[in-house]
mmCIF file of C-alpha atoms in Angstrom:
data_model
loop_
_atom_site.group_PDB
_atom_site.id
_atom_site.type_symbol
_atom_site.label_atom_id
_atom_site.label_comp_id
_atom_site.label_asym_id
_atom_site.label_seq_id
_atom_site.Cartn_x
_atom_site.Cartn_y
_atom_site.Cartn_z
ATOM 1 C CA MET A 167 135.462 77.069 78.109
ATOM 2 C CA LYS A 168 138.468 75.157 79.489
ATOM 3 C CA ASN A 169 140.783 76.555 82.115
ATOM 4 C CA ARG A 170 143.951 75.692 84.042
ATOM 5 C CA LEU A 171 142.736 77.047 87.327
ATOM 6 C CA ARG A 172 143.011 73.765 89.205
ATOM 7 C CA VAL A 173 146.607 73.294 88.022
ATOM 8 C CA LEU A 174 147.637 76.856 88.846
ATOM 9 C CA ARG A 175 146.009 76.573 92.240
ATOM 10 C CA ALA A 176 147.685 73.218 92.945
ATOM 11 C CA GLU A 177 151.097 74.656 91.982
ATOM 12 C CA ARG A 178 150.679 77.177 94.785
ATOM 13 C CA ASP A 179 149.219 74.613 97.160
ATOM 14 C CA TRP A 180 146.079 76.681 97.620
ATOM 15 C CA SER A 181 142.719 75.184 98.478
ATOM 16 C CA GLN A 182 139.574 76.382 96.701
ATOM 17 C CA ALA A 183 138.728 78.319 99.860
ATOM 18 C CA ASP A 184 142.169 80.018 99.821
ATOM 19 C CA LEU A 185 141.681 81.102 96.217
ATOM 20 C CA ALA A 186 138.110 82.217 96.942
ATOM 21 C CA ASP A 187 139.355 84.389 99.823
ATOM 22 C CA ARG A 188 142.001 85.970 97.597
ATOM 23 C CA LEU A 189 139.426 86.674 94.887
ATOM 24 C CA GLN A 190 136.758 87.740 97.407
ATOM 25 C CA VAL A 191 134.201 85.327 95.978
ATOM 26 C CA SER A 192 132.522 82.207 97.373
ATOM 27 C CA ARG A 193 134.278 78.817 97.295
ATOM 28 C CA GLN A 194 131.376 77.608 95.149
ATOM 29 C CA SER A 195 132.312 80.184 92.505
ATOM 30 C CA VAL A 196 135.863 78.820 92.313
ATOM 31 C CA ASN A 197 134.552 75.256 92.128
ATOM 32 C CA ALA A 198 132.053 76.166 89.383
ATOM 33 C CA ILE A 199 134.762 77.902 87.327
ATOM 34 C CA GLU A 200 137.223 75.009 87.752
ATOM 35 C CA THR A 201 134.655 72.425 86.671
ATOM 36 C CA GLY A 202 133.617 74.554 83.675
ATOM 37 C CA ARG A 203 130.033 75.040 84.871
ATOM 38 C CA PHE A 204 130.478 78.792 85.069
ATOM 39 C CA ASP A 205 132.506 81.208 82.976
ATOM 40 C CA PRO A 206 133.833 84.115 85.032
ATOM 41 C CA SER A 207 133.129 87.726 84.138
ATOM 42 C CA LEU A 208 135.893 89.737 82.512
ATOM 43 C CA PRO A 209 136.784 91.602 85.753
ATOM 44 C CA LEU A 210 137.102 88.260 87.605
ATOM 45 C CA ALA A 211 139.183 86.780 84.762
ATOM 46 C CA PHE A 212 141.530 89.779 84.973
ATOM 47 C CA LYS A 213 141.682 89.367 88.740
ATOM 48 C CA LEU A 214 142.703 85.712 88.256
ATOM 49 C CA ALA A 215 145.331 86.682 85.698
ATOM 50 C CA LYS A 216 146.767 89.286 88.066
ATOM 51 C CA LEU A 217 146.726 86.880 91.008
ATOM 52 C CA PHE A 218 148.561 84.158 89.074
ATOM 53 C CA SER A 219 150.762 86.706 87.216
ATOM 54 C CA THR A 220 149.749 85.049 83.951
ATOM 55 C CA PRO A 221 148.015 86.302 80.795
ATOM 56 C CA ILE A 222 144.297 85.467 80.662
ATOM 57 C CA GLU A 223 144.747 83.323 77.548
ATOM 58 C CA GLN A 224 147.131 81.061 79.482
ATOM 59 C CA ILE A 225 144.444 80.422 82.078
ATOM 60 C CA PHE A 226 141.399 80.130 79.785
ATOM 61 C CA SER A 227 141.040 78.631 76.328
ATOM 62 C CA ASP A 228 137.920 78.429 74.168
ATOM 63 C CA GLU A 229 138.213 74.654 73.603
ATOM 64 C CA GLU A 230 135.087 72.698 74.553
ATOM 65 C CA MET B 278 122.314 80.942 115.231
ATOM 66 C CA ASN B 279 123.927 82.521 112.208
ATOM 67 C CA ILE B 280 122.472 81.801 108.806
ATOM 68 C CA ARG B 281 124.999 80.330 106.407
ATOM 69 C CA LEU B 282 125.048 80.611 102.636
ATOM 70 C CA CYS B 283 127.520 78.673 100.523
ATOM 71 C CA ASN B 284 129.055 77.269 103.731
ATOM 72 C CA LYS B 285 130.236 80.678 104.768
ATOM 73 C CA GLU B 286 128.812 83.441 106.902
ATOM 74 C CA LEU B 287 126.471 85.764 105.097
ATOM 75 C CA SER B 288 128.064 88.978 103.928
ATOM 76 C CA PRO B 289 126.677 92.185 105.482
ATOM 77 C CA LEU B 290 124.844 92.839 102.188
ATOM 78 C CA GLN B 291 123.281 89.355 102.155
ATOM 79 C CA ARG B 292 122.329 89.593 105.856
ATOM 80 C CA ARG B 293 120.749 93.036 105.401
ATOM 81 C CA THR B 294 118.882 91.833 102.294
ATOM 82 C CA MET B 295 117.487 88.794 104.137
ATOM 83 C CA GLN B 296 116.343 91.010 107.029
ATOM 84 C CA LEU B 297 114.647 93.568 104.763
ATOM 85 C CA PHE B 298 113.140 90.799 102.610
ATOM 86 C CA GLY B 299 111.633 89.094 105.678
ATOM 87 C CA ALA B 300 110.370 92.370 107.143
ATOM 88 C CA ASN B 301 108.661 93.346 103.885
ATOM 89 C CA LEU B 302 107.143 89.873 103.575
ATOM 90 C CA GLY B 303 105.765 90.154 107.109
ATOM 91 C CA PHE B 304 104.353 93.623 106.405
ATOM 92 C CA THR B 305 102.656 92.296 103.264
ATOM 93 C CA ALA B 306 100.897 89.524 105.188
ATOM 94 C CA VAL B 307 99.907 91.836 108.078
ATOM 95 C CA LEU B 308 98.633 94.600 105.784
ATOM 96 C CA SER B 309 96.714 92.109 103.622
ATOM 97 C CA LEU B 310 94.908 90.634 106.611
ATOM 98 C CA ALA B 311 94.425 94.031 108.301
ATOM 99 C CA THR B 312 92.947 95.748 105.258
ATOM 100 C CA HIS B 313 90.743 92.737 104.559
ATOM 101 C CA ASP B 314 89.316 92.843 108.111
ATOM 102 C CA LEU B 315 89.022 96.645 108.021
ATOM 103 C CA VAL B 316 86.995 96.617 104.815
ATOM 104 C CA LYS B 317 84.871 93.710 106.019
ATOM 105 C CA ASP B 318 83.913 95.385 109.318
ATOM 106 C CA MET B 319 83.482 98.994 108.185
ATOM 107 C CA HIS B 320 81.316 98.717 105.041
ATOM 108 C CA PRO B 321 83.269 101.590 103.462
ATOM 109 C CA SER B 322 82.889 103.376 100.122
ATOM 110 C CA ALA B 323 84.243 101.915 96.901
ATOM 111 C CA LEU B 324 87.004 104.559 96.807
ATOM 112 C CA PHE B 325 88.140 103.563 100.306
ATOM 113 C CA ILE B 326 88.245 99.910 99.262
ATOM 114 C CA TYR B 327 90.359 100.753 96.202
ATOM 115 C CA LEU B 328 92.761 102.811 98.313
ATOM 116 C CA THR B 329 93.112 100.316 101.168
ATOM 117 C CA ALA B 330 93.688 97.510 98.644
ATOM 118 C CA LEU B 331 96.786 99.426 97.544
ATOM 119 C CA LEU B 332 98.333 99.295 101.027
ATOM 120 C CA PRO B 333 99.645 95.675 100.899
ATOM 121 C CA THR B 334 101.292 96.418 97.558
ATOM 122 C CA ILE B 335 103.709 98.864 99.203
ATOM 123 C CA PRO B 336 105.874 96.167 100.883
ATOM 124 C CA VAL B 337 105.701 94.095 97.674
ATOM 125 C CA VAL B 338 107.332 97.023 95.874
ATOM 126 C CA GLY B 339 109.740 97.098 98.825
ATOM 127 C CA ILE B 340 110.691 93.472 98.145
ATOM 128 C CA VAL B 341 111.364 94.286 94.486
ATOM 129 C CA VAL B 342 113.562 97.221 95.531
ATOM 130 C CA VAL B 343 115.445 95.110 98.113
ATOM 131 C CA VAL B 344 116.128 92.305 95.605
ATOM 132 C CA SER B 345 117.127 94.766 92.845
ATOM 133 C CA ARG B 346 119.490 96.519 95.230
ATOM 134 C CA TYR B 347 121.016 93.184 96.248
ATOM 135 C CA LEU B 348 121.530 92.068 92.642
ATOM 136 C CA ALA B 349 123.125 95.397 91.758
ATOM 137 C CA ARG B 350 125.546 95.238 94.701
ATOM 138 C CA GLU B 351 126.408 91.515 94.833
ATOM 139 C CA THR B 352 130.020 91.243 93.694
ATOM 140 C CA ASP B 353 130.059 87.435 93.385
ATOM 141 C CA ASP B 354 128.869 86.745 89.814
ATOM 142 C CA PHE B 355 128.207 83.067 90.456
ATOM 143 C CA ILE B 356 126.043 83.685 93.532
ATOM 144 C CA ARG B 357 124.202 86.425 91.627
ATOM 145 C CA MET B 358 123.519 83.962 88.809
ATOM 146 C CA LEU B 359 122.178 81.384 91.299
ATOM 147 C CA VAL B 360 119.895 84.006 92.867
ATOM 148 C CA VAL B 361 118.586 85.122 89.448
ATOM 149 C CA GLN B 362 117.926 81.489 88.449
ATOM 150 C CA SER B 363 116.126 80.941 91.768
ATOM 151 C CA LEU B 364 114.008 84.061 91.200
ATOM 152 C CA LEU B 365 112.987 82.713 87.776
ATOM 153 C CA TRP B 366 112.116 79.336 89.309
ATOM 154 C CA GLY B 367 110.123 81.182 91.973
ATOM 155 C CA LEU B 368 108.186 83.113 89.320
ATOM 156 C CA GLY B 369 107.486 79.940 87.344
ATOM 157 C CA ILE B 370 106.292 77.976 90.371
ATOM 158 C CA THR B 371 104.123 80.910 91.498
ATOM 159 C CA PHE B 372 102.463 81.170 88.061
ATOM 160 C CA VAL B 373 101.799 77.423 87.962
ATOM 161 C CA LEU B 374 100.393 77.262 91.515
ATOM 162 C CA ASP B 375 98.378 80.478 91.069
ATOM 163 C CA THR B 376 96.795 79.117 87.892
ATOM 164 C CA TYR B 377 96.053 75.805 89.578
ATOM 165 C CA LEU B 378 94.676 77.326 92.800
ATOM 166 C CA GLY B 379 92.727 79.973 90.854
ATOM 167 C CA GLY B 380 91.008 77.260 88.866
ATOM 168 C CA LEU B 381 90.456 75.133 91.946
ATOM 169 C CA PHE B 382 88.979 77.879 94.134
ATOM 170 C CA SER B 383 86.690 79.152 91.373
ATOM 171 C CA HIS B 384 84.498 76.100 92.052
ATOM 172 C CA PRO B 385 82.075 76.763 94.933
ATOM 173 C CA GLN B 386 82.302 73.169 96.194
ATOM 174 C CA ILE B 387 86.046 73.551 96.871
ATOM 175 C CA PHE B 388 86.531 74.939 100.364
ATOM 176 C CA ARG B 389 89.208 77.615 100.471
ATOM 177 C CA LEU B 390 91.291 76.592 103.459
ATOM 178 C CA ILE B 391 93.594 79.576 103.916
ATOM 179 C CA PRO B 392 94.108 82.839 102.078
ATOM 180 C CA ILE B 393 97.297 82.297 100.062
ATOM 181 C CA LEU B 394 99.158 85.350 98.805
ATOM 182 C CA ASN B 395 101.130 85.062 95.604
ATOM 183 C CA ILE B 396 104.014 86.872 97.253
ATOM 184 C CA ASP B 397 104.134 84.141 99.931
ATOM 185 C CA LEU B 398 104.152 81.445 97.243
ATOM 186 C CA PHE B 399 106.885 83.331 95.406
ATOM 187 C CA CYS B 400 109.092 83.801 98.464
ATOM 188 C CA VAL B 401 108.753 80.189 99.602
ATOM 189 C CA SER B 402 109.464 78.986 96.035
ATOM 190 C CA VAL B 403 112.536 81.214 95.742
ATOM 191 C CA GLY B 404 113.774 80.062 99.156
ATOM 192 C CA ILE B 405 113.442 76.392 98.178
ATOM 193 C CA ALA B 406 115.057 77.064 94.782
ATOM 194 C CA VAL B 407 118.029 78.829 96.419
ATOM 195 C CA ARG B 408 118.539 75.906 98.836
ATOM 196 C CA ILE B 409 118.413 73.381 95.945
ATOM 197 C CA GLN B 410 120.845 75.479 93.864
ATOM 198 C CA LEU B 411 123.282 75.733 96.768
ATOM 199 C CA TRP B 412 122.995 72.013 97.438
ATOM 200 C CA ARG B 413 123.677 71.230 93.759
ATOM 201 C CA ASN B 414 126.715 73.525 93.786
ATOM 202 C CA ARG B 415 128.013 72.612 97.250
#
């Protein structure tokens, strides 16, 4: 699954650690999601959408 | 010195789990050795042997409870996935080593150096697997 997390994070000038703190997860989780090695759970995806004030489908797409 | 996981301080849940895990592991080793010596020195009845052999299994059940509780309460999905993968690696390595050592020690000419508990093998394997997983995902 592809995502725009890195772009959205960069737009806000947040580091991975900043985003991890806001999501209350480890920095490794953010890194794994950004690099596509880990797909977040639905609650975490909703949390991301709420944090970036963006619909989930604008953050994640099912392209390989 | 504080233990660090994922380059950040352990959460209270992770710290508590590590403490309980270590304590149960210690109890398992102590009870295994103690009951072994007790049975060896006392020449007890078969029923007593069966009952005392159950004692070291209590902290093993404790370890299962501690790990289950941790997995149920860990809110970080990615860390939970790493821990589950490490547990599976630990199980696999324990089965392989147990099969190998079982075959090896069944031969009388092979001297059994130290009593090795499967739970020790499992915990060491899981610990190594967790470190490797964290290093790969640093």
